[in-house]
Amino acid sequence: MSHAVETAGLYDCRDAWVKTLVDLAAHDPRIVAVVNDSVGSSKLGAFQKAYPDRLINVGIAEQVMVGVGAGLANGGQVPFVSAASCFLTGRALEQVKADVAYAGFNVKLVGQSSGVAYAELGPTHHSIEDFAWLRPLKNITVIVPADPWEVEQAIRWAAAHEGPVYIRLSRMPVPALNISDRVFTPGRATLARQGQDLTIIACGTITHLAMTAADELAAEGIQARVLNMHTINPLDEDAIDAAAKTGAIVTAEEAHLRGGLGGAVAEYTASHRPVPVERLGFDGFQPTGDMAYLFERSGLTVAGIKAAAHRALGRK
Amino acid sequence: MQNDTLKNDRGPLIRQKALWMRRTAFTMVHRAKMGHPGGDFSATDILATLYFGVLRHDPARPTWADRDRFIMSKGHASGAIYTALCAAGYFPEDWLPTYMQNDSPLNGHPNRNYVPGVETNTGPLGHGFPVAVGIAIAGALQGRDYRTYVLTGDGEQQEGSNWEAAMVAAHKRLKNLTLIIDRNRLQQGASTEETSSLDPLDQKYAAFGFDVQIVDGHDIGALLAALTAHSDKPRCIIANTVKGKGVSFMENVAKWHHGVPNDAEYAQAMAELV
């Protein structure tokens, strides 16, 4: 499947994740993976094959999975705790809070199949609340890579960084972003397109849609700036200050409308830079449907982002 | 033989430290008008035995990679862990009067970033055992010979995360891991058996794959022997204890879970703890 999507110009970001982790593990014996019977869904087969002793499978048990991650960090390892993000952040939230964030252990949490990647499986398997749950845990760096390049950068940075990190991955095929002179710096948004009429702030799987929407808006004579806000925590407040100066902001994310990227931008602008903000995301539990249907009904499409841009411009 | 002599020699020291710990912890609770003295006292002899007779540790190097680890999963018994760490030399005695005061390092529940010697932050129950499993796995991976001990309350065993941890520990045959259960038979409101019964706890842990031993949790000699024993499986020591041990009016009385003494009760306790 991965090969098929790559020949279509689309990538399953899990391939970049495991390739990078295997590569890092070859040079750093502290790196281990911790999973909840999620070797397949985390695509960790290659890691398991290369380092069978360093793949710790605790079974279907998320609380002990995250606790074990903290303990491994106490023992000097660098654990990458990888599981479906709905269970990693939901089932084990108290362990994430107390054992990882509050205790401040050097644990890397890797949320797989985030957002609505498990579309038809329903809200129990969607992970759209994770940003809202993790953002108050201020010492966890929350990174949402948008394409394979960014996945590799994020994993490499996390391995070298001393402190808790949450990296939110998807299995949804995405294109490689066409951004020139790209540099990945956690906490600093990437300028994906320059523009001065309004700013579209997106992350993860939605970023490429925002870039296409901006291209189409340009054909209408509207110059939309696009920020790839790959880090939700800490938030790039300087970039938001600059975005506010364009007079209107649209946020777009594969996450809940409450408490995520849009919430963070609205909190900041309301306090420091009042400006119209149109937020795109999911407004609660989603009905049965495939990913395209769920994205469509919440405006997470090129057309939906353009419509939000017009609404935002109308409020300037 | 030499080991036995050493153990015998340690008894008086451990008992002396335990007495100081009880008096000091109760003084902290009396001063702060907060705390969990009942559970402090049921665990005191176990902690004194660990820190003064069992653990390979160096208070001058709290992050020494080869140290034995002790995890205080029943973090609400902070009077016990703080007095043990202070007695062992991890921090100065002048910290103790700040217990639970504004900006004190001695929070109501232990924080490893505030207090040297605290291995992980605890408070919500059922967290320490999974973390201890991770520490034991790290030791096995690295070929280090440190041992990991974790103390949970008995009521705490009602948290399901403990049983997730038990499955992993047994499956991986973590022989470097010892779970100690402070079996005082009381949780905050009533007895464990009235609330959600735990017995037969020994058979449960044996069935999970642990080498189980039941000891008197106030018998220093028995604790020394149990805590230094080895097995080819993870160990579970069920320490039968008395909540409020050492003070007549507190022993086996549930309200002393987080009871605070008035001045007369404090004076009586100090008169008994000699």
Coordinates of C-alpha atoms in Angstrom, one line a residue:
Chain A
M1 CA 0.0 0.0 0.0
S2 CA 2.8 2.4 0.9
H3 CA 4.4 1.9 -2.5
A4 CA 1.1 2.5 -4.2
V5 CA 0.5 5.8 -2.5
E6 CA 4.1 7.0 -3.0
T7 CA 3.8 6.4 -6.8
A8 CA 0.7 8.5 -6.6
G9 CA 2.8 11.3 -5.0
L10 CA 1.4 10.6 -1.6
Y11 CA 3.1 9.3 1.5
D12 CA 2.2 7.3 4.6
C13 CA 4.1 9.2 7.2
R14 CA 4.5 6.1 9.3
D15 CA 7.2 4.9 6.9
A16 CA 9.3 8.0 7.6
W17 CA 8.8 7.5 11.3
V18 CA 10.0 3.9 11.5
K19 CA 12.9 4.5 9.0
T20 CA 14.1 7.4 11.1
L21 CA 13.7 5.5 14.4
V22 CA 15.7 2.5 13.1
D23 CA 18.4 4.8 11.9
L24 CA 18.6 6.7 15.2
A25 CA 18.6 3.5 17.2
A26 CA 21.6 2.2 15.3
H27 CA 23.7 5.1 16.8
D28 CA 22.0 5.5 20.2
P29 CA 21.5 2.4 22.3
R30 CA 19.3 4.4 24.7
I31 CA 16.5 4.4 22.2
V32 CA 13.7 1.9 22.8
A33 CA 10.2 1.5 21.5
V34 CA 7.3 0.8 23.9
V35 CA 4.0 -0.4 22.4
N36 CA 0.6 -1.8 23.4
D37 CA 0.4 -4.7 20.9
S38 CA 0.7 -1.9 18.3
V39 CA 3.7 -3.1 16.3
G40 CA 1.7 -3.4 13.1
S41 CA -0.4 -0.2 13.4
S42 CA 2.8 1.7 14.4
K43 CA 4.6 0.1 11.4
L44 CA 7.4 -0.9 13.8
G45 CA 8.1 -4.3 12.2
A46 CA 11.5 -3.1 10.9
F47 CA 12.5 -1.8 14.3
Q48 CA 11.4 -5.1 15.9
K49 CA 13.4 -7.0 13.4
A50 CA 16.5 -4.9 13.9
Y51 CA 16.3 -4.6 17.7
P52 CA 14.0 -7.2 19.2
D53 CA 15.2 -6.6 22.7
R54 CA 14.5 -2.9 22.4
L55 CA 10.9 -3.3 21.4
I56 CA 8.9 -3.5 24.6
N57 CA 5.4 -4.8 24.0
V58 CA 3.3 -4.6 27.2
G59 CA 0.2 -6.0 25.6
I60 CA -3.1 -4.1 25.4
A61 CA -2.4 -2.0 28.5
E62 CA -2.0 1.7 27.9
Q63 CA -1.6 2.8 31.6
V64 CA 1.4 0.5 32.2
M65 CA 2.7 1.3 28.7
V66 CA 3.1 5.0 29.6
G67 CA 4.3 4.2 33.2
V68 CA 6.9 1.9 31.8
G69 CA 8.0 4.6 29.5
A70 CA 8.6 6.9 32.5
G71 CA 10.4 4.1 34.3
L72 CA 12.7 3.4 31.3
A73 CA 13.5 7.1 31.2
N74 CA 14.4 6.9 34.9
G75 CA 16.7 4.1 34.0
G76 CA 18.4 6.2 31.3
Q77 CA 16.7 5.0 28.2
V78 CA 15.0 7.2 25.6
P79 CA 11.7 5.6 25.1
F80 CA 9.4 6.2 22.1
V81 CA 6.0 5.1 23.4
S82 CA 3.9 4.5 20.3
A83 CA 0.2 3.7 20.1
A84 CA -3.0 4.8 18.5
S85 CA -3.2 8.4 19.7
C86 CA -6.8 7.9 20.9
F87 CA -5.7 5.3 23.5
L88 CA -2.3 6.8 24.2
T89 CA -3.7 10.2 25.1
G90 CA -7.2 9.2 26.3
R91 CA -6.8 5.9 28.2
A92 CA -3.5 6.8 29.7
L93 CA -4.1 10.6 30.2
E94 CA -3.4 10.5 33.9
Q95 CA -0.1 8.6 33.3
V96 CA 0.8 11.2 30.7
K97 CA 0.0 14.0 33.2
A98 CA 1.6 12.6 36.3
D99 CA 4.3 10.2 35.1
V100 CA 5.5 12.1 32.0
A101 CA 4.6 15.7 32.3
Y102 CA 4.6 16.4 36.0
A103 CA 7.5 14.1 36.7
G104 CA 9.2 15.6 33.7
F105 CA 10.6 12.4 32.3
N106 CA 12.4 12.2 29.0
V107 CA 9.6 10.3 27.3
K108 CA 8.6 10.6 23.6
L109 CA 4.9 9.9 23.0
V110 CA 4.1 9.0 19.4
G111 CA 0.4 9.1 18.6
Q112 CA -0.4 7.0 15.6
S113 CA -3.5 7.2 13.3
S114 CA -4.5 10.5 14.9
G115 CA -7.5 12.7 14.1
V116 CA -10.1 10.8 12.2
A117 CA -7.8 8.4 10.5
Y118 CA -9.9 5.5 11.8
A119 CA -12.9 7.2 10.3
E120 CA -15.6 4.6 10.0
L121 CA -14.5 3.0 13.3
G122 CA -16.1 5.9 15.0
P123 CA -15.5 8.4 17.8
T124 CA -14.0 5.8 20.2
H125 CA -11.1 5.5 17.8
H126 CA -10.9 9.1 16.7
S127 CA -8.3 11.2 18.4
I128 CA -9.5 14.8 18.0
E129 CA -9.4 15.7 21.7
D130 CA -5.7 15.1 22.1
F131 CA -4.6 18.7 21.6
A132 CA -7.0 20.0 24.2
W133 CA -5.9 17.3 26.7
L134 CA -2.2 17.9 26.2
R135 CA -1.9 21.6 25.7
P136 CA -2.2 22.4 29.5
L137 CA 0.7 20.0 30.1
K138 CA 3.0 22.9 29.3
N139 CA 6.3 21.0 29.3
I140 CA 5.2 18.5 26.6
T141 CA 6.3 19.7 23.2
V142 CA 3.4 18.9 20.9
I143 CA 4.5 18.4 17.3
V144 CA 2.2 17.7 14.3
P145 CA 4.3 16.9 11.3
A146 CA 2.7 17.6 7.9
D147 CA 4.7 15.3 5.6
P148 CA 7.5 12.7 5.6
W149 CA 10.3 15.3 5.7
E150 CA 8.8 16.9 8.8
V151 CA 8.2 13.5 10.4
E152 CA 11.9 12.8 10.1
Q153 CA 12.9 16.2 11.5
A154 CA 10.5 15.8 14.4
I155 CA 11.7 12.4 15.3
R156 CA 15.4 13.4 15.1
W157 CA 14.8 16.5 17.2
A158 CA 12.8 14.6 19.8
A159 CA 15.5 12.0 20.2
A160 CA 18.1 14.6 20.8
H161 CA 15.8 16.8 23.0
E162 CA 15.8 16.2 26.8
G163 CA 12.2 16.4 27.9
P164 CA 8.7 15.1 27.1
V165 CA 7.4 15.3 23.5
Y166 CA 4.2 14.3 21.8
I167 CA 4.4 13.7 18.1
R168 CA 1.1 13.3 16.4
L169 CA 1.3 11.1 13.3
S170 CA -1.4 10.0 10.8
R171 CA -1.8 7.1 8.4
M172 CA -3.6 9.3 6.0
P173 CA -1.7 9.7 2.7
V174 CA -0.3 13.2 2.3
P175 CA 1.9 14.8 -0.4
A176 CA 5.4 16.1 0.3
L177 CA 5.0 19.8 0.9
N178 CA 6.6 22.1 -1.7
I179 CA 8.2 24.7 0.6
S180 CA 11.6 26.1 -0.4
D181 CA 14.5 26.6 2.0
R182 CA 12.6 24.7 4.7
V183 CA 14.0 24.6 8.2
F184 CA 12.4 22.7 11.1
T185 CA 12.6 24.5 14.4
P186 CA 10.2 23.4 17.1
G187 CA 8.0 26.2 18.3
R188 CA 8.6 28.2 15.1
A189 CA 6.0 28.0 12.5
T190 CA 7.0 27.4 8.9
L191 CA 6.0 30.1 6.4
A192 CA 4.5 27.9 3.6
R193 CA 3.3 30.9 1.5
Q194 CA 3.7 34.6 1.9
G195 CA 0.6 36.8 1.7
Q196 CA -0.8 39.9 3.3
D197 CA -4.6 39.8 3.0
L198 CA -5.2 37.2 5.6
T199 CA -3.3 34.2 7.2
I200 CA -4.3 30.6 7.1
I201 CA -2.8 28.7 10.0
A202 CA -2.9 24.9 9.6
C203 CA -1.1 21.8 10.8
G204 CA -0.6 18.2 10.0
T205 CA -2.7 16.6 7.3
I206 CA -4.5 19.9 6.6
T207 CA -1.5 21.9 5.7
H208 CA -1.4 20.8 2.1
L209 CA -5.1 21.6 1.7
A210 CA -4.4 25.1 3.1
M211 CA -1.6 25.6 0.5
T212 CA -3.8 24.6 -2.3
A213 CA -6.6 26.8 -1.1
A214 CA -4.2 29.8 -1.0
D215 CA -3.2 29.0 -4.6
E216 CA -6.8 29.2 -5.6
L217 CA -7.5 32.3 -3.6
A218 CA -4.5 34.0 -5.4
A219 CA -6.4 33.3 -8.7
E220 CA -9.2 35.4 -7.2
G221 CA -6.7 38.2 -6.3
I222 CA -6.5 37.3 -2.6
Q223 CA -3.0 36.9 -1.2
A224 CA -3.3 34.5 1.7
R225 CA -0.3 33.8 4.0
V226 CA -0.1 30.1 5.0
L227 CA 1.6 29.1 8.2
N228 CA 2.4 25.4 8.8
M229 CA 2.1 25.5 12.6
H230 CA 3.8 22.1 13.2
T231 CA 4.2 22.8 16.9
I232 CA 1.1 23.4 18.9
N233 CA 3.0 23.7 22.2
P234 CA 4.9 25.9 22.6
L235 CA 2.9 28.1 20.2
D236 CA 4.8 30.5 17.9
E237 CA 3.4 33.7 19.3
D238 CA 5.6 35.9 17.1
A239 CA 4.1 34.3 14.0
I240 CA 0.6 34.9 15.3
D241 CA 1.4 38.5 16.0
A242 CA 2.5 38.8 12.4
A243 CA -0.6 36.9 11.2
A244 CA -2.8 39.3 13.2
K245 CA -1.4 42.2 11.2
T246 CA -2.8 40.7 8.0
G247 CA -6.2 41.5 9.6
A248 CA -7.9 38.0 9.5
I249 CA -7.0 34.5 10.5
V250 CA -8.3 31.1 9.5
T251 CA -7.2 28.0 11.5
A252 CA -7.6 24.5 10.1
E253 CA -6.8 21.2 11.9
E254 CA -7.8 17.6 12.0
A255 CA -8.9 18.0 15.6
H256 CA -11.7 19.3 17.9
L257 CA -12.7 22.9 17.5
R258 CA -12.3 23.3 21.3
G259 CA -8.9 23.5 22.7
G260 CA -6.7 22.7 19.8
L261 CA -4.7 24.9 17.3
G262 CA -7.8 27.1 16.7
G263 CA -8.4 27.4 20.4
A264 CA -4.8 28.3 21.0
V265 CA -4.7 31.0 18.3
A266 CA -8.0 32.4 19.6
E267 CA -6.8 32.5 23.2
Y268 CA -3.6 34.3 22.1
T269 CA -5.2 36.8 19.8
A270 CA -8.1 37.6 22.1
S271 CA -5.7 38.5 24.8
H272 CA -3.0 40.2 22.8
R273 CA -4.0 40.9 19.2
P274 CA -7.8 41.0 18.7
V275 CA -8.5 39.9 15.1
P276 CA -11.3 37.9 13.4
V277 CA -10.5 34.2 13.7
E278 CA -12.4 31.6 11.7
R279 CA -11.8 28.1 13.0
L280 CA -12.1 24.8 11.1
G281 CA -12.2 21.5 12.9
F282 CA -14.5 18.9 14.3
D283 CA -17.4 20.1 16.5
G284 CA -17.7 17.0 18.7
F285 CA -18.3 13.3 18.0
Q286 CA -18.5 12.5 14.4
P287 CA -21.1 10.3 12.6
T288 CA -20.4 7.2 10.7
G289 CA -18.4 8.0 7.6
D290 CA -15.2 7.7 5.6
M291 CA -12.4 10.2 6.0
A292 CA -13.4 12.3 3.0
Y293 CA -17.0 12.5 4.2
L294 CA -15.9 13.6 7.7
F295 CA -13.4 16.2 6.3
E296 CA -16.1 17.5 3.9
R297 CA -18.8 18.0 6.5
S298 CA -16.5 20.1 8.7
G299 CA -15.1 22.2 6.0
L300 CA -11.7 20.6 6.0
T301 CA -11.3 20.8 2.3
V302 CA -9.8 23.2 -0.2
A303 CA -13.3 24.7 -0.8
G304 CA -14.1 24.8 2.9
I305 CA -10.9 26.6 3.7
K306 CA -11.5 29.1 0.9
A307 CA -15.0 29.7 2.2
A308 CA -13.6 30.3 5.7
A309 CA -11.1 32.7 4.2
H310 CA -14.0 34.7 2.7
R311 CA -15.9 34.7 6.0
A312 CA -12.8 35.9 7.8
L313 CA -12.1 38.6 5.1
G314 CA -15.7 39.7 5.5
R315 CA -15.1 40.4 9.2
K316 CA -12.1 42.6 8.7
Chain B
M1 CA 27.2 -15.7 57.6
Q2 CA 28.8 -12.3 57.4
N3 CA 25.5 -11.1 55.8
D4 CA 23.5 -12.4 58.8
T5 CA 25.8 -10.6 61.2
L6 CA 25.3 -7.4 59.2
K7 CA 21.5 -7.8 59.3
N8 CA 21.6 -8.4 63.0
D9 CA 23.7 -5.4 63.5
R10 CA 21.3 -3.2 61.6
G11 CA 18.2 -4.0 63.7
P12 CA 18.8 -1.5 66.4
L13 CA 19.8 1.3 63.9
I14 CA 16.7 0.6 61.9
R15 CA 14.4 0.7 64.9
Q16 CA 16.0 3.9 66.1
K17 CA 15.5 5.5 62.7
A18 CA 11.9 4.3 62.5
L19 CA 11.2 5.9 65.9
W20 CA 12.6 9.2 64.7
M21 CA 10.7 8.9 61.5
R22 CA 7.4 8.4 63.4
R23 CA 8.0 11.2 65.8
T24 CA 9.1 13.6 63.1
A25 CA 6.3 12.7 60.6
F26 CA 3.6 13.2 63.3
T27 CA 5.2 16.5 64.3
M28 CA 5.0 17.6 60.6
V29 CA 1.4 16.6 60.4
H30 CA 0.6 18.3 63.7
R31 CA 2.3 21.5 62.5
A32 CA 0.8 21.5 59.0
K33 CA -2.6 20.3 60.2
M34 CA -2.6 18.1 57.2
G35 CA -1.3 14.7 56.2
H36 CA -1.8 11.0 56.2
P37 CA -0.3 9.8 59.5
G38 CA -2.1 6.4 59.6
G39 CA -0.5 5.3 56.4
D40 CA 2.8 6.9 57.3
F41 CA 3.0 4.7 60.4
S42 CA 2.1 1.4 58.7
A43 CA 4.9 2.0 56.2
T44 CA 7.5 3.4 58.5
D45 CA 9.3 0.2 59.5
I46 CA 9.4 -1.0 55.8
L47 CA 11.0 2.3 54.7
A48 CA 13.4 2.4 57.6
T49 CA 14.5 -1.2 56.7
L50 CA 14.9 -0.3 53.1
Y51 CA 17.0 2.8 53.6
F52 CA 19.1 1.6 56.5
G53 CA 19.4 -2.1 55.7
V54 CA 18.6 -3.0 52.2
L55 CA 19.1 -0.4 49.5
R56 CA 22.4 0.2 47.7
H57 CA 22.3 3.9 47.5
D58 CA 24.3 7.1 48.0
P59 CA 22.4 10.2 49.2
A60 CA 25.3 12.3 47.8
R61 CA 24.6 10.9 44.3
P62 CA 20.8 10.6 44.1
T63 CA 20.9 10.0 40.3
W64 CA 23.8 7.4 40.4
A65 CA 23.0 5.0 37.5
D66 CA 23.6 1.9 39.5
R67 CA 21.6 2.8 42.6
D68 CA 18.8 0.6 43.8
R69 CA 15.5 2.3 43.3
F70 CA 12.7 2.7 45.8
I71 CA 9.3 4.0 44.5
M72 CA 6.8 5.2 47.0
S73 CA 3.7 4.5 45.1
K74 CA 1.4 5.4 48.1
G75 CA 2.6 9.0 47.7
H76 CA 0.1 10.3 50.2
A77 CA 2.2 8.8 53.0
S78 CA 4.6 11.6 52.3
G79 CA 5.5 11.9 56.0
A80 CA 7.1 8.4 55.8
I81 CA 9.1 9.0 52.6
Y82 CA 10.2 12.5 53.5
T83 CA 11.4 11.4 57.0
A84 CA 13.2 8.4 55.5
L85 CA 15.0 10.4 52.9
C86 CA 15.9 13.1 55.4
A87 CA 17.2 10.5 57.9
A88 CA 19.2 9.0 55.1
G89 CA 20.8 12.4 54.3
Y90 CA 19.1 13.3 51.1
F91 CA 18.1 16.7 52.3
P92 CA 18.6 18.8 55.5
E93 CA 16.3 18.6 58.5
D94 CA 15.4 22.2 58.3
W95 CA 13.2 21.4 55.3
L96 CA 10.9 19.4 57.5
P97 CA 9.0 22.3 59.1
T98 CA 8.1 23.5 55.7
Y99 CA 6.0 20.4 55.0
M100 CA 3.0 21.5 52.8
Q101 CA 3.7 25.2 53.4
N102 CA 3.6 27.6 50.5
D103 CA 6.4 26.9 48.0
S104 CA 7.9 24.1 50.1
P105 CA 9.8 21.3 48.3
L106 CA 7.8 19.0 50.6
N107 CA 4.5 18.9 48.7
G108 CA 1.7 16.8 50.0
H109 CA 2.8 14.2 47.5
P110 CA 6.5 13.6 46.5
N111 CA 7.9 15.4 43.5
R112 CA 11.3 14.1 42.2
N113 CA 12.1 17.6 40.8
Y114 CA 11.8 19.1 44.3
V115 CA 13.3 16.4 46.5
P116 CA 16.5 14.4 45.9
G117 CA 15.9 10.7 46.3
V118 CA 12.4 10.7 45.0
E119 CA 12.4 8.5 42.0
T120 CA 9.1 9.5 40.4
N121 CA 6.1 11.7 41.2
T122 CA 3.3 9.8 42.9
G123 CA 0.0 10.7 44.4
P124 CA -2.7 9.3 42.1
L125 CA -2.7 5.7 43.1
G126 CA -1.6 2.9 40.8
H127 CA 1.2 4.8 39.2
G128 CA 4.3 3.6 41.0
F129 CA 4.2 -0.1 40.1
P130 CA 4.2 0.5 36.3
V131 CA 7.0 3.0 36.6
A132 CA 9.0 0.5 38.7
V133 CA 8.4 -2.1 35.9
G134 CA 10.0 0.3 33.4
I135 CA 13.0 0.9 35.7
A136 CA 13.5 -2.9 36.1
I137 CA 13.3 -3.4 32.3
A138 CA 15.9 -0.7 31.8
G139 CA 18.2 -2.4 34.3
A140 CA 17.8 -5.7 32.6
L141 CA 18.4 -4.2 29.1
Q142 CA 21.6 -2.5 30.3
G143 CA 22.8 -5.4 32.3
R144 CA 22.9 -3.4 35.5
D145 CA 22.5 -5.2 38.8
Y146 CA 20.5 -2.6 40.6
R147 CA 17.2 -3.7 42.2
T148 CA 13.9 -1.9 42.1
Y149 CA 11.5 -1.9 45.0
V150 CA 8.0 -0.4 44.9
L151 CA 5.6 0.1 47.9
T152 CA 1.9 0.3 47.3
G153 CA -0.9 0.6 49.7
D154 CA -3.3 -2.3 49.9
G155 CA -6.3 -0.3 49.0
E156 CA -4.2 1.0 46.1
Q157 CA -4.3 -2.5 44.7
Q158 CA -7.9 -1.8 43.7
E159 CA -6.4 0.3 40.8
G160 CA -6.4 -1.7 37.7
S161 CA -3.0 -0.3 36.5
N162 CA -1.3 -2.5 39.1
W163 CA -2.6 -5.6 37.5
E164 CA -1.4 -4.4 34.1
A165 CA 2.0 -4.0 35.7
A166 CA 1.8 -7.4 37.4
M167 CA 1.2 -9.1 34.0
V168 CA 4.1 -7.4 32.4
A169 CA 6.5 -8.0 35.3
A170 CA 5.6 -11.7 35.4
H171 CA 5.7 -12.1 31.7
K172 CA 9.2 -10.6 31.5
R173 CA 10.3 -12.5 34.7
L174 CA 11.7 -9.3 36.2
K175 CA 13.7 -10.9 39.0
N176 CA 15.2 -7.5 39.8
L177 CA 11.8 -6.2 40.9
T178 CA 10.2 -6.4 44.3
L179 CA 6.6 -5.3 45.0
I180 CA 5.8 -4.6 48.6
I181 CA 2.2 -4.2 49.6
D182 CA 1.5 -2.3 52.9
R183 CA -1.3 -4.6 54.0
N184 CA -2.8 -2.6 56.8
R185 CA -6.3 -3.7 55.7
L186 CA -7.8 -0.2 55.9
Q187 CA -8.4 2.3 53.2
Q188 CA -9.6 5.9 53.9
G189 CA -13.2 5.1 54.8
A190 CA -13.4 1.5 55.8
S191 CA -11.6 -1.9 55.6
T192 CA -10.4 -3.1 52.2
E193 CA -12.5 -6.3 52.6
E194 CA -15.7 -4.3 53.2
T195 CA -14.9 -1.9 50.3
S196 CA -13.7 -4.1 47.4
S197 CA -12.1 -7.2 48.9
L198 CA -8.4 -8.0 48.0
D199 CA -8.0 -11.5 49.6
P200 CA -6.6 -13.9 48.8
L201 CA -4.0 -11.4 47.7
D202 CA -1.1 -13.9 48.0
Q203 CA -2.8 -16.3 45.7
K204 CA -3.6 -13.6 43.2
Y205 CA 0.0 -12.6 42.9
A206 CA 1.2 -16.2 42.9
A207 CA -1.2 -16.9 40.0
F208 CA 0.1 -13.9 38.1
G209 CA 3.6 -15.4 38.4
F210 CA 5.2 -13.7 41.4
D211 CA 7.3 -15.3 44.1
V212 CA 5.0 -14.3 47.1
Q213 CA 6.1 -13.9 50.7
I214 CA 3.9 -12.8 53.6
V215 CA 5.7 -11.0 56.5
D216 CA 5.0 -9.0 59.6
G217 CA 5.6 -5.5 58.3
H218 CA 6.8 -4.3 61.7
D219 CA 9.3 -7.2 62.3
I220 CA 12.6 -5.7 61.2
G221 CA 14.4 -9.0 61.0
A222 CA 11.7 -10.5 58.9
L223 CA 11.7 -7.5 56.6
L224 CA 15.4 -7.6 56.2
A225 CA 15.3 -11.2 55.2
A226 CA 12.4 -10.8 52.8
L227 CA 13.7 -7.7 51.2
T228 CA 17.2 -9.1 50.5
A229 CA 16.0 -12.5 49.2
H230 CA 16.4 -13.3 45.6
S231 CA 14.2 -15.3 43.1
D232 CA 14.1 -16.1 39.5
K233 CA 10.8 -14.3 39.3
P234 CA 9.5 -10.9 40.4
R235 CA 8.9 -10.9 44.2
C236 CA 5.8 -9.8 46.0
I237 CA 6.1 -9.1 49.7
I238 CA 2.7 -8.8 51.5
A239 CA 3.7 -6.9 54.6
N240 CA 1.0 -7.3 57.2
T241 CA 0.9 -4.0 59.0
V242 CA -1.1 -1.9 61.4
K243 CA -2.4 1.5 60.3
G244 CA -1.3 4.0 62.8
K245 CA 1.3 1.6 64.3
G246 CA 3.0 2.9 67.4
V247 CA 0.3 5.1 68.8
S248 CA -2.4 3.4 70.8
F249 CA -5.4 5.6 69.8
M250 CA -4.5 5.5 66.1
E251 CA -3.9 1.8 65.6
N252 CA -6.4 0.2 63.2
V253 CA -8.7 3.3 63.3
A254 CA -9.6 4.3 59.8
K255 CA -10.1 8.0 60.6
W256 CA -6.4 8.4 61.1
H257 CA -5.9 7.8 57.4
H258 CA -5.8 11.6 57.1
G259 CA -6.5 12.5 60.7
V260 CA -4.8 15.5 62.3
P261 CA -4.0 15.4 66.0
N262 CA -5.0 18.1 68.4
D263 CA -2.5 19.2 71.0
A264 CA -3.5 16.6 73.6
E265 CA -3.3 13.8 71.0
Y266 CA 0.0 15.0 69.8
A267 CA 1.4 15.1 73.3
Q268 CA 0.1 11.6 74.0
A269 CA 1.6 10.3 70.8
M270 CA 5.0 11.8 71.6
A271 CA 4.8 10.2 75.1
E272 CA 4.1 6.8 73.5
L273 CA 6.7 7.0 70.7
V274 CA 9.8 6.5 72.8

